[in-house]
PDB file of C-alpha atoms in Angstrom:
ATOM      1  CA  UNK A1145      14.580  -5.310  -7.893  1.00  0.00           C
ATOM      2  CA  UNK A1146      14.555  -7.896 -10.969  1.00  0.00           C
ATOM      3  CA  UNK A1147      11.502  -7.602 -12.993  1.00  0.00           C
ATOM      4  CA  UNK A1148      10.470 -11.018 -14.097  1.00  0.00           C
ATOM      5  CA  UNK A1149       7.123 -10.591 -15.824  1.00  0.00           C
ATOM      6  CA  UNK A1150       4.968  -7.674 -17.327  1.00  0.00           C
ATOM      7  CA  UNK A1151       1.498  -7.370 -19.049  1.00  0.00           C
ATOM      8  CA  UNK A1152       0.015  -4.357 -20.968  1.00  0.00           C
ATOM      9  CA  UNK A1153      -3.692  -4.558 -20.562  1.00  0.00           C
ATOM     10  CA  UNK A1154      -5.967  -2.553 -22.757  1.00  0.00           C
ATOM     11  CA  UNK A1155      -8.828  -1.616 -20.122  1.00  0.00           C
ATOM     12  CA  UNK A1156     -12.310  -2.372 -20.802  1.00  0.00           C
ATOM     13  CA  UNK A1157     -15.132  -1.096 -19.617  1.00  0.00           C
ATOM     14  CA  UNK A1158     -17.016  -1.796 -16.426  1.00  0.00           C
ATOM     15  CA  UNK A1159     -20.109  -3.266 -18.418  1.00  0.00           C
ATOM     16  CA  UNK A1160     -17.816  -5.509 -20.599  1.00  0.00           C
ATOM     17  CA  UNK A1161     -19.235  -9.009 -18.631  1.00  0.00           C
ATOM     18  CA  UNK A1162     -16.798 -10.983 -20.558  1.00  0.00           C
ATOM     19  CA  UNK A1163     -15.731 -14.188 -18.574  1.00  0.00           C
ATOM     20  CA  UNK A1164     -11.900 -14.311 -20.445  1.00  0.00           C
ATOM     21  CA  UNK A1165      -9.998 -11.196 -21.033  1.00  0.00           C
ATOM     22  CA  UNK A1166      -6.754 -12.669 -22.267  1.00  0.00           C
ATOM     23  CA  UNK A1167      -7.076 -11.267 -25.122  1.00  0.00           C
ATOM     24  CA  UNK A1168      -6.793  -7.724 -23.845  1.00  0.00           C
ATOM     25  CA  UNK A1169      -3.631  -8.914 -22.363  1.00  0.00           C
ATOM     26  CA  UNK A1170       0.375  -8.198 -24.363  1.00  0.00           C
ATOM     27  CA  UNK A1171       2.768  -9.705 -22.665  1.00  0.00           C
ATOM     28  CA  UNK A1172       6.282  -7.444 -23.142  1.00  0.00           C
ATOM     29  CA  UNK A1173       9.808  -7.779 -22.226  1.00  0.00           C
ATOM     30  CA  UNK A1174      10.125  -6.176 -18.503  1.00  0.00           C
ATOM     31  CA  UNK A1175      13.807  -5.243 -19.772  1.00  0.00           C
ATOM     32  CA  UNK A1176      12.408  -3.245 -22.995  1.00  0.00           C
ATOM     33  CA  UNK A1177      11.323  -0.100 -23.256  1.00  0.00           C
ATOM     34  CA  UNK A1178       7.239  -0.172 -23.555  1.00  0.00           C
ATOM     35  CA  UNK A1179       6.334   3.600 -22.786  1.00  0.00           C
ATOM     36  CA  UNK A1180       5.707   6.470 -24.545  1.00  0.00           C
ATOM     37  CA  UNK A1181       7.342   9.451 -24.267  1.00  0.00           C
ATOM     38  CA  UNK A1182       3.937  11.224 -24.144  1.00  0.00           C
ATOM     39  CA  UNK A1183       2.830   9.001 -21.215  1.00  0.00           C
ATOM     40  CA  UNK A1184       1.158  11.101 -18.486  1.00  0.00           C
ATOM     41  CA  UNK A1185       2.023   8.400 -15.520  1.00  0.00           C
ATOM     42  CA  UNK A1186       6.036   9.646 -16.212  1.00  0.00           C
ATOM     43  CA  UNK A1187       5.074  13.566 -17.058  1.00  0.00           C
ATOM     44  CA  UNK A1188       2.988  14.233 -14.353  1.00  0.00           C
ATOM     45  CA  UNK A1189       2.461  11.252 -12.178  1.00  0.00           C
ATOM     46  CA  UNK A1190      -1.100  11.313 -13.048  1.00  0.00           C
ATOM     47  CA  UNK A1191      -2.287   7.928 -12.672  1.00  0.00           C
ATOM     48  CA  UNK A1192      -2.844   5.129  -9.926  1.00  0.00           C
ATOM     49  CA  UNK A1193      -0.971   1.886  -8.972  1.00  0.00           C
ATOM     50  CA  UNK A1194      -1.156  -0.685  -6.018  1.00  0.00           C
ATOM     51  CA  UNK A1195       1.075  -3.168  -4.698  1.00  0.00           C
ATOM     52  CA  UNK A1196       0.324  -6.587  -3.750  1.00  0.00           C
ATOM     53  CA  UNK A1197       2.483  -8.801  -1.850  1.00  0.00           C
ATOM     54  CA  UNK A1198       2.782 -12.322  -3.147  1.00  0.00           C
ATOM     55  CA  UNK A1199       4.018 -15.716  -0.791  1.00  0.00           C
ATOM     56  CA  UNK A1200       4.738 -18.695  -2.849  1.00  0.00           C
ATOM     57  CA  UNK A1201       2.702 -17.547  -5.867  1.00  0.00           C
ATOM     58  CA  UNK A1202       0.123 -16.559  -4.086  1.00  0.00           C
ATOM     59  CA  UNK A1203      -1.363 -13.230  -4.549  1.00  0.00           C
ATOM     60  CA  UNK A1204      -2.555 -11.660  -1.089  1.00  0.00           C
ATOM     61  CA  UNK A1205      -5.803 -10.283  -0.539  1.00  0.00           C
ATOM     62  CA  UNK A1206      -6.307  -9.014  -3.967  1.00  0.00           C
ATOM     63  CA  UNK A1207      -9.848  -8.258  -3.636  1.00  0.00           C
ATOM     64  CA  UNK A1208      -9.353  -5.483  -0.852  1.00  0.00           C
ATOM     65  CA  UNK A1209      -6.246  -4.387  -3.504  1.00  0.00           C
ATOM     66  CA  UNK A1210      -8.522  -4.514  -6.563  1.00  0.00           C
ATOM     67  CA  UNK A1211     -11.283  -2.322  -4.341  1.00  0.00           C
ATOM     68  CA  UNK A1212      -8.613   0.320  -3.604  1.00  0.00           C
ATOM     69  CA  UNK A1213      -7.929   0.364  -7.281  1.00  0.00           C
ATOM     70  CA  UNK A1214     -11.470   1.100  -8.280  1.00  0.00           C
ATOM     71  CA  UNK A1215     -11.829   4.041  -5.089  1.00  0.00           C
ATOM     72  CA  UNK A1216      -8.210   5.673  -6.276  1.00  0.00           C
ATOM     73  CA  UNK A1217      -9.854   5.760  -9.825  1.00  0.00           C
ATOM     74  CA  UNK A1218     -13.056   7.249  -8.669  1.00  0.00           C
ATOM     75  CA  UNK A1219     -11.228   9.797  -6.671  1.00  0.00           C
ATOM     76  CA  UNK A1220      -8.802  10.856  -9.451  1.00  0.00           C
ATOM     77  CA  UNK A1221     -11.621  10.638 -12.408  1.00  0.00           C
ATOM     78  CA  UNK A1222     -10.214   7.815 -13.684  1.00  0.00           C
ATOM     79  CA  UNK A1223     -11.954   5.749 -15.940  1.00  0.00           C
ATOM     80  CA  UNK A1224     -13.622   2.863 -13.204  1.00  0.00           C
ATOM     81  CA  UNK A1225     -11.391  -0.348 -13.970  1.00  0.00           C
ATOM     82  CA  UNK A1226     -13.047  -3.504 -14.860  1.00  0.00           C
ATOM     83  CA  UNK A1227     -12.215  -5.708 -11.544  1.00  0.00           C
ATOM     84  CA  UNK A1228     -12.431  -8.951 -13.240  1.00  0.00           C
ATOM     85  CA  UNK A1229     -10.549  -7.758 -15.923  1.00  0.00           C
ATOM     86  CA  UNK A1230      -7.659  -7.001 -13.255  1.00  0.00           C
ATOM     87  CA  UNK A1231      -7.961  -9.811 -11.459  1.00  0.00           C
ATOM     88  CA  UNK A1232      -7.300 -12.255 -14.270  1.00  0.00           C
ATOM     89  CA  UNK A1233      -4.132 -10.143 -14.854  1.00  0.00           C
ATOM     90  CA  UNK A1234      -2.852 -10.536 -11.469  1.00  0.00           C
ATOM     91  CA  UNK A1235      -3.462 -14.034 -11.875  1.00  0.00           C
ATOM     92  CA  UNK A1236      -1.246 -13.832 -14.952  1.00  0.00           C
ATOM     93  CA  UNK A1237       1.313 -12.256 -13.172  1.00  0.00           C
ATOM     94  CA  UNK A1238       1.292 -14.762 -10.735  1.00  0.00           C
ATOM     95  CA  UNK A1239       2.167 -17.164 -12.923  1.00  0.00           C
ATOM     96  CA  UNK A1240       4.962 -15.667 -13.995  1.00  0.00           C
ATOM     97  CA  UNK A1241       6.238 -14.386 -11.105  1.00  0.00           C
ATOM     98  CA  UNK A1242       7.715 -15.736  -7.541  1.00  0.00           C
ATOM     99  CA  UNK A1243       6.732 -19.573  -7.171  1.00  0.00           C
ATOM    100  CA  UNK A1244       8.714 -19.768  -4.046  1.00  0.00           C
ATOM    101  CA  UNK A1245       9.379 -16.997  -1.626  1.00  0.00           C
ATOM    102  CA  UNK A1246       8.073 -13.608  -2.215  1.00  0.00           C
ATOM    103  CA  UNK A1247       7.336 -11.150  -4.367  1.00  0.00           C
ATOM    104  CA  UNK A1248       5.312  -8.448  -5.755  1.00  0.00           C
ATOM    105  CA  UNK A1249       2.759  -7.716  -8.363  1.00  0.00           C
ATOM    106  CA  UNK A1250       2.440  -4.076  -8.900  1.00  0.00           C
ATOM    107  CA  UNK A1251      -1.283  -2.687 -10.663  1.00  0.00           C
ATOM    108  CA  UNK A1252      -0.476   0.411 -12.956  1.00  0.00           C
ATOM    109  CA  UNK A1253      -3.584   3.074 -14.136  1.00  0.00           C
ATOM    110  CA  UNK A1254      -2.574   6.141 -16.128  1.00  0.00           C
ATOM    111  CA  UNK A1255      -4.689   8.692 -17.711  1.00  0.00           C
ATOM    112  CA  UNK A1256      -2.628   7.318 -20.795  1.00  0.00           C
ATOM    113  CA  UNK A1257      -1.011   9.429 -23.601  1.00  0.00           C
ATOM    114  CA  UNK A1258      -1.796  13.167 -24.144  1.00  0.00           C
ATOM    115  CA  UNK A1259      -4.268  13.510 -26.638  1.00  0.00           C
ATOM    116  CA  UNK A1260      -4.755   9.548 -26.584  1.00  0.00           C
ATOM    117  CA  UNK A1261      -5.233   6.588 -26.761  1.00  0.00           C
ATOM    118  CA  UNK A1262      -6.448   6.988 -22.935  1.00  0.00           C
ATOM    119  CA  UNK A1263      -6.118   5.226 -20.736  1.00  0.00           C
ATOM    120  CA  UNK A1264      -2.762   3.118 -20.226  1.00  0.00           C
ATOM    121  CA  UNK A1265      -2.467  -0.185 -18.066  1.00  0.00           C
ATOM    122  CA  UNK A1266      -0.215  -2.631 -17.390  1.00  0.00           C
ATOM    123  CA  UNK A1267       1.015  -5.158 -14.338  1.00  0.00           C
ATOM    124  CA  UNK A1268       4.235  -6.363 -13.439  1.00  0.00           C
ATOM    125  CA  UNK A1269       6.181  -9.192 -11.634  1.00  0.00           C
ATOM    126  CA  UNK A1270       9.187  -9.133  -9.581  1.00  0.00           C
ATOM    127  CA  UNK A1271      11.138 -10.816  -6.696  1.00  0.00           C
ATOM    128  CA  UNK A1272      10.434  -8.717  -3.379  1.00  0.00           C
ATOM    129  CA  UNK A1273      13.263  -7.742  -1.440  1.00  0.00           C
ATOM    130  CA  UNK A1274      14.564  -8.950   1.788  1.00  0.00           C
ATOM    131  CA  UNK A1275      12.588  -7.615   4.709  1.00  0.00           C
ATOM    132  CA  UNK A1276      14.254 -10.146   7.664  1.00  0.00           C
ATOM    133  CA  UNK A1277      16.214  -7.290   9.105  1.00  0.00           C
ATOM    134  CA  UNK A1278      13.075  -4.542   9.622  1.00  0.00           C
ATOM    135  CA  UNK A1279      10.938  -7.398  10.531  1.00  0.00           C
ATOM    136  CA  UNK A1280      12.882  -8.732  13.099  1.00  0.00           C
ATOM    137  CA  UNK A1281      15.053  -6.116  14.757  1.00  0.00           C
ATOM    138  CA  UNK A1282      12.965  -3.314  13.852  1.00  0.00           C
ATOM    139  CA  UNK A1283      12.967   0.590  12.474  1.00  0.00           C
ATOM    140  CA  UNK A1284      13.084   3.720  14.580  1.00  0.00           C
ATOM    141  CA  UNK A1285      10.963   6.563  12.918  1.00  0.00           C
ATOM    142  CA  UNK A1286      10.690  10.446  13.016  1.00  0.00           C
ATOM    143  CA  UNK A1287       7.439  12.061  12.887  1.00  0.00           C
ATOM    144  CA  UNK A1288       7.612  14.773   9.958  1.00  0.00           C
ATOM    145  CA  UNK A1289       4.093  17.428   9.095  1.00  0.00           C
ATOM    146  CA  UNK A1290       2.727  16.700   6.342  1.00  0.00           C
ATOM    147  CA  UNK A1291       1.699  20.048   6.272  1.00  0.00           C
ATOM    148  CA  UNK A1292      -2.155  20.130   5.747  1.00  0.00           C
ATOM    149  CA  UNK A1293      -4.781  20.008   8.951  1.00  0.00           C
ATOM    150  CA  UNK A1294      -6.883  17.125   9.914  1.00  0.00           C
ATOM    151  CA  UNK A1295      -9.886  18.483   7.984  1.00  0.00           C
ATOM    152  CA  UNK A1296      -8.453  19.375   4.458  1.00  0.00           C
ATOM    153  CA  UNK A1297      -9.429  16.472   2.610  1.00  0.00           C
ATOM    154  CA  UNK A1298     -12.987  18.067   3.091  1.00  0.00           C
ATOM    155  CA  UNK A1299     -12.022  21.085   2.382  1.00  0.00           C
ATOM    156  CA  UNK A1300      -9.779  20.608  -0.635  1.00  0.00           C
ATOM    157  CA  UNK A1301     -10.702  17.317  -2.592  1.00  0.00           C
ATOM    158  CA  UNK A1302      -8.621  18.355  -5.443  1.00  0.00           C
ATOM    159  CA  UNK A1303      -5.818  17.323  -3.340  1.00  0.00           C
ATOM    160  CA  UNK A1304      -6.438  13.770  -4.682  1.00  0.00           C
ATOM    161  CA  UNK A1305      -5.577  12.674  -0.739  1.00  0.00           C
ATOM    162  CA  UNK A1306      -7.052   9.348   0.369  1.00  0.00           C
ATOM    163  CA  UNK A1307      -6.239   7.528  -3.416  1.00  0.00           C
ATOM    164  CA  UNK A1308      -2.745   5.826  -4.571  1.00  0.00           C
ATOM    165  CA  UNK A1309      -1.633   7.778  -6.768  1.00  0.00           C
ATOM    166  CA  UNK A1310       1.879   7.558  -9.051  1.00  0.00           C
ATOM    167  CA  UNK A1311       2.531  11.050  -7.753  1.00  0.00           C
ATOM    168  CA  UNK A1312       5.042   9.910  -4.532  1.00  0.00           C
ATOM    169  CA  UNK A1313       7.832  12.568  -4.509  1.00  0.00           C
ATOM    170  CA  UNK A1314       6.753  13.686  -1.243  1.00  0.00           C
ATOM    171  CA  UNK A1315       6.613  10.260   0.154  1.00  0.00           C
ATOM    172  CA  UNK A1316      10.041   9.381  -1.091  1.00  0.00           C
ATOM    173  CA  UNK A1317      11.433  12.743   0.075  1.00  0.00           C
ATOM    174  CA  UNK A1318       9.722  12.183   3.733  1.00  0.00           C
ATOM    175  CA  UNK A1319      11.893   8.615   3.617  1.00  0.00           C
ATOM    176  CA  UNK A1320      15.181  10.378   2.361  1.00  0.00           C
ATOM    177  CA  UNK A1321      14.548  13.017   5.015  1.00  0.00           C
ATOM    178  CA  UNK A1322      13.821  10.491   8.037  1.00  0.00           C
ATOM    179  CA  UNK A1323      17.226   9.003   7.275  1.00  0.00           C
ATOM    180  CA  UNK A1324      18.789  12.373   6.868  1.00  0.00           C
ATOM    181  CA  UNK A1325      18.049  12.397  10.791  1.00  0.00           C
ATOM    182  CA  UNK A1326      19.142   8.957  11.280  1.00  0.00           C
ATOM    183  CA  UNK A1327      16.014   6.936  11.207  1.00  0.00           C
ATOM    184  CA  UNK A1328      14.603   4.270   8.756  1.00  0.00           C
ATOM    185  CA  UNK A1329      10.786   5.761   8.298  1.00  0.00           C
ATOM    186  CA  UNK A1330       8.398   8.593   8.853  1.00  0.00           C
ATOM    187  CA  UNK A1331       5.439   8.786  10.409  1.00  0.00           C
ATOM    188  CA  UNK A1332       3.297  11.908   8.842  1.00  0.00           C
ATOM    189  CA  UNK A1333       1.475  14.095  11.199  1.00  0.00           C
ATOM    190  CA  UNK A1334      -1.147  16.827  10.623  1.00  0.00           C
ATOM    191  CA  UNK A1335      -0.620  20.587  11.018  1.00  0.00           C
ATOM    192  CA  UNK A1336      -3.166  20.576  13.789  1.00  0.00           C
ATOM    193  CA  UNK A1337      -1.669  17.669  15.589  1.00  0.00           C
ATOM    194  CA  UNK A1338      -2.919  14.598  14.595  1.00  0.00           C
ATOM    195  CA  UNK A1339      -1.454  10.871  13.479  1.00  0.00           C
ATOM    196  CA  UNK A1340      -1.511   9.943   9.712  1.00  0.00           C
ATOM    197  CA  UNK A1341       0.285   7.112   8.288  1.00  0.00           C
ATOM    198  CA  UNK A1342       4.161   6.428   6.752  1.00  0.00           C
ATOM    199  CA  UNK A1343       4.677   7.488   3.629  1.00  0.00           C
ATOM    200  CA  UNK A1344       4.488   3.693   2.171  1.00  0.00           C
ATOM    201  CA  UNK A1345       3.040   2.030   5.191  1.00  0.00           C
ATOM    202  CA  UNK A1346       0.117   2.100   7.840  1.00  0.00           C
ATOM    203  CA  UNK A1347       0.799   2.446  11.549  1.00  0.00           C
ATOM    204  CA  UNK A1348      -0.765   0.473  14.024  1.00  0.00           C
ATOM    205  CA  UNK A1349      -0.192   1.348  17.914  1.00  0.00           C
ATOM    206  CA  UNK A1350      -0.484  -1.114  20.897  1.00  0.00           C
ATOM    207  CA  UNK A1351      -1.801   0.120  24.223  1.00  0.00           C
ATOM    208  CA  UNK A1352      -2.364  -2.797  26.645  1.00  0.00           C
ATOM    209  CA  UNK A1353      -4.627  -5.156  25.252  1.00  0.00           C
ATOM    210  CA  UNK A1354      -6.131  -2.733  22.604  1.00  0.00           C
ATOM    211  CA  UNK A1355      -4.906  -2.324  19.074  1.00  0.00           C
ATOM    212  CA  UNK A1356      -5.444   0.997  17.434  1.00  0.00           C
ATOM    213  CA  UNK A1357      -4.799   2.829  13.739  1.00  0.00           C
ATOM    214  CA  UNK A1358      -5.334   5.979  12.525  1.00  0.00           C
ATOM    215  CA  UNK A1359      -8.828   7.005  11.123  1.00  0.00           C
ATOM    216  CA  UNK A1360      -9.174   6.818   7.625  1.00  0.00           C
ATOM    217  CA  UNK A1361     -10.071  10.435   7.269  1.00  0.00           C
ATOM    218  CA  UNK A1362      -7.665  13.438   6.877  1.00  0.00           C
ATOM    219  CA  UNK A1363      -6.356  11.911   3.590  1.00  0.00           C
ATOM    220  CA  UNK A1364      -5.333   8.569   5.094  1.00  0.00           C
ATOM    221  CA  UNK A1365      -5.086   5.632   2.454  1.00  0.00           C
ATOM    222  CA  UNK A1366      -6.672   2.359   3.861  1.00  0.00           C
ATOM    223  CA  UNK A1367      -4.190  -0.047   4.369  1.00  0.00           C
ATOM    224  CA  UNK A1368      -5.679  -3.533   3.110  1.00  0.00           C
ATOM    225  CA  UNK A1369      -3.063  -5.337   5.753  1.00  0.00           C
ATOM    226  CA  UNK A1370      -3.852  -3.263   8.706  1.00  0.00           C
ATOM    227  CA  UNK A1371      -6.950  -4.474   7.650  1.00  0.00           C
ATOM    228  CA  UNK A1372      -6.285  -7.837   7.130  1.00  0.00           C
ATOM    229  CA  UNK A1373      -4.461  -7.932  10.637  1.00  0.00           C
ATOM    230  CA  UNK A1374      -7.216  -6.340  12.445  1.00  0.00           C
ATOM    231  CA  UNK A1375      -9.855  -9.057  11.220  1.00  0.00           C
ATOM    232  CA  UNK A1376      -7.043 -11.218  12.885  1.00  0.00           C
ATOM    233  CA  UNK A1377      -6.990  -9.699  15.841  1.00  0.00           C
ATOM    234  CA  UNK A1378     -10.421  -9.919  15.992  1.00  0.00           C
ATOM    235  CA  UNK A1379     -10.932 -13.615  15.727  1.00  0.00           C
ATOM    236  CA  UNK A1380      -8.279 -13.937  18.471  1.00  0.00           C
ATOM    237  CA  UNK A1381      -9.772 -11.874  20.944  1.00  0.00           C
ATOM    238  CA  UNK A1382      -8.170  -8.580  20.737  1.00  0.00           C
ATOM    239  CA  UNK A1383     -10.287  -5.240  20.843  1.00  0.00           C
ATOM    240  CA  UNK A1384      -9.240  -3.187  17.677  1.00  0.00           C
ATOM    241  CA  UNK A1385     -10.296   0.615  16.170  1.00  0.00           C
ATOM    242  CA  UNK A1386      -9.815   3.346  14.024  1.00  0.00           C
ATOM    243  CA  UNK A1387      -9.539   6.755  15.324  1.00  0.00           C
ATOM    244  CA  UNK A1388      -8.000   9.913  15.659  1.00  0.00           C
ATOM    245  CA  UNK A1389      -4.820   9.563  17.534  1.00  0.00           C
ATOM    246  CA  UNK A1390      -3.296  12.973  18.976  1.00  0.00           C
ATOM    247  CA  UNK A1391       0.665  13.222  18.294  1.00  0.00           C
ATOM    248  CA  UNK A1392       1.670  13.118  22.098  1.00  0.00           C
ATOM    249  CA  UNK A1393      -0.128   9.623  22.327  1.00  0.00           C
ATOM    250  CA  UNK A1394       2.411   8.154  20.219  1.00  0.00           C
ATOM    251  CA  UNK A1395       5.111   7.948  22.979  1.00  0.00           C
ATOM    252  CA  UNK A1396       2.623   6.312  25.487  1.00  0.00           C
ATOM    253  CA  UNK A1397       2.298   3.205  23.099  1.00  0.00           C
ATOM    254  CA  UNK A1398       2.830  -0.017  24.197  1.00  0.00           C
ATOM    255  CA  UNK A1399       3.918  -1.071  20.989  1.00  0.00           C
ATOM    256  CA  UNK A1400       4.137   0.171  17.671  1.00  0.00           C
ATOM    257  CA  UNK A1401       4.143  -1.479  13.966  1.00  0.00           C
ATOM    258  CA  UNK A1402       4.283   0.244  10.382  1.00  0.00           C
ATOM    259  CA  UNK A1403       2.394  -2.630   8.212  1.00  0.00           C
ATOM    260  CA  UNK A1404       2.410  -3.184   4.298  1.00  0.00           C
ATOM    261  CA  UNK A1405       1.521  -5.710   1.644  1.00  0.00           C
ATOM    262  CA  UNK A1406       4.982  -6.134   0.964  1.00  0.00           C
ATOM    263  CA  UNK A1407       7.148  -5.185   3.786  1.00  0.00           C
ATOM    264  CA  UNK A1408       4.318  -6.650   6.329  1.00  0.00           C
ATOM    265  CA  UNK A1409       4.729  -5.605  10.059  1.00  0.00           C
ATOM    266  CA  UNK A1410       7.939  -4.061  11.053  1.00  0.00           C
ATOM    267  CA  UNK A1411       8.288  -3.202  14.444  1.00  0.00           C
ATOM    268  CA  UNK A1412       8.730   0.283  15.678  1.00  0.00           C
ATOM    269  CA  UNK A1413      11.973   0.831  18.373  1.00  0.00           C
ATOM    270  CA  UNK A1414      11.669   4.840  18.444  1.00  0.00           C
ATOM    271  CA  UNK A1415       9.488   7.430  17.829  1.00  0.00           C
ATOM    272  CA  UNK A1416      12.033  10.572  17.439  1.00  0.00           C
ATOM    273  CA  UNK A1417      13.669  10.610  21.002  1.00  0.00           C
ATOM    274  CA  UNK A1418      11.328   8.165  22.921  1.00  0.00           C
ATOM    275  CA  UNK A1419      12.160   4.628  22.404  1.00  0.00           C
ATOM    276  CA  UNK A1420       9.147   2.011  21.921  1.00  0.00           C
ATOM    277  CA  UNK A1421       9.512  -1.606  22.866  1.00  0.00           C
ATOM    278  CA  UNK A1422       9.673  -4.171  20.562  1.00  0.00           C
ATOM    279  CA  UNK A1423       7.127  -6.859  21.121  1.00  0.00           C
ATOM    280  CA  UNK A1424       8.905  -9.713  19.708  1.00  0.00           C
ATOM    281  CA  UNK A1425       6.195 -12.351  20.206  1.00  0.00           C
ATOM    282  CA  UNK A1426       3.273 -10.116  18.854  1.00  0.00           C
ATOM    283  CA  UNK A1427       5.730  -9.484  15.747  1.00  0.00           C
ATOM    284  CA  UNK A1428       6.370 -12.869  14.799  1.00  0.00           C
ATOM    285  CA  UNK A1429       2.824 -13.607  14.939  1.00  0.00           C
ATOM    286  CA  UNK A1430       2.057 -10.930  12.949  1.00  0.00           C
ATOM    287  CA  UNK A1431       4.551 -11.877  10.084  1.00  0.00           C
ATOM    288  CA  UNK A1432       3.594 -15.483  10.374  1.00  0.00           C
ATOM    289  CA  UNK A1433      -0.190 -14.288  10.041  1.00  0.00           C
ATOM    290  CA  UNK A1434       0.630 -11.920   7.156  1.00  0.00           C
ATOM    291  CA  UNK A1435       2.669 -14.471   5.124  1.00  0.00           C
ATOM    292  CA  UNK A1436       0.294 -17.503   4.824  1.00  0.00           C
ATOM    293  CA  UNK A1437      -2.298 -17.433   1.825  1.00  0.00           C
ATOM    294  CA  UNK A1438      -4.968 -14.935   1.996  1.00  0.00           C
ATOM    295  CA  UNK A1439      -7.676 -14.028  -0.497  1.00  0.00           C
TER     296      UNK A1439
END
């Protein structure tokens, strides 16, 4: 990944109704060193981020991104971030960033240095890898337990589950592990027996005519382009939902996708042993949906 732009912001607060923040804004070398070693986001992980996809300098739906920001904050005690203040970064970013093409604009929230100054933010730029071959000829998946039941998030909200946090070791050790058994991706599952999400994406299942996603509950994160998608789906007709999908459903699917802001909607081929079919038409729509300009 080539970094092409980054911005260290110095966060205000929510009641600072300022119309230009630029001057909270330091724009840094992405290929110099800007941390400091007392920095909790690289100690601990203890801070928020999200990812937004961008197609031909355009940022995608950075409102639902920005809204996910503020929720991960509230769930992690996180000072709340001032959205406008964010959102004229991004648009900073932008400018800096992909013109043609795309790319990504990542949103970074730490609880800052021990002892202070608290908290730390910054955004960066970069070109966005090349997704034609997942998109196209699609991944096969393993289902792996995430090993917590459907109703923990309830039980144990310490757990931090449902928010973005920096803390994904166990997300990049479900990937490693998936192609330890020779697939691309992981779909997580609950203890008790119940569909999650990947570990950087959102699933969404196809039976006939119906679209369906997990439930955000049990510790999913939303996915802002599962969203996205199924307020597409909508206008054209479809019937979509949200609900609690048992494991052995998976193989009955029609169809499956795992959808992201930056990947968008990769087809599914297999689910462990049981192969899925890839809906080629549906996919290309999907993609061609998911890459023109969206606020």
């Amino acid at each position: 990944m080539t970094w092409r732009f980054a911005l260290v912001i110095q966060p205000a607060g929510v009641d600072d109704d300022r119309r230009d923040f630029s001057a909270t804004f330091r724009t840094i070398d992405p290929a110099e060193p800007a941390l400091s070693v007392g920095e909790l986001s690289t100690q601990r992980g203890d801070g928020i981020f999200e990812s937004i996809g961008v197609v031909d300098g355009h940022p995608q739906e950075v409102a639902a991104h920005l809204d996910r920001l503020a929720h991960s904050a509230e769930i992690c005690d996180l000072p709340a971030p001032n959205l406008e203040q964010w959102r004229q970064a991004v648009a900073r970013a932008a400018e800096h960033g992909e013109r043609r093409g795309e790319g990504v604009i990542k949103l970074i929230l730490s609880r800052g240095v021990e002892h202070g100054p608290a908290p730390t933010a910054w955004v960066t730029a970069s070109a966005a890898a090349d997704f034609t071959v997942p998109r196209t000829q699609g991944i096969r998946v393993v289902t792996l337990d995430r090993g917590y039941a459907s109703d923990v998030p309830d039980r144990a909200p310490w757990l931090l589950l449902g928010a973005k946090t920096l803390s994904y070791a166990v997300n990049m050790a479900a990937i490693r592990e998936a192609k330890a058994r020779g697939a691309d991706d992981a779909i997580f599952v609950t203890s008790d027996g119940y569909v999650l999400e990947a570990p950087t994406a959102s699933l969404i299942l196809k039976f006939g005519d119906r679209f369906t996603t997990p439930a955000p509950t049990g510790g999913i994160l939303r996915g802002t382009t599962q969203q996205s998608l199924f307020d597409h789906l909508r206008e054209e007709g479809y019937e979509t939902a949200e609900e609690l999908i048992p494991v052995d459903l998976l193989a009955r699917a029609d169809a499956a996708w795992l959808v992201s802001s930056v990947r968008l909607a990769a087809p599914v081929t297999a689910i462990d042993d049981t192969r899925i079919e890839l809906d080629s038409g549906l996919t290309q729509a999907f993609n061609r949906y998911l890459l023109t300009p969206r606020d």
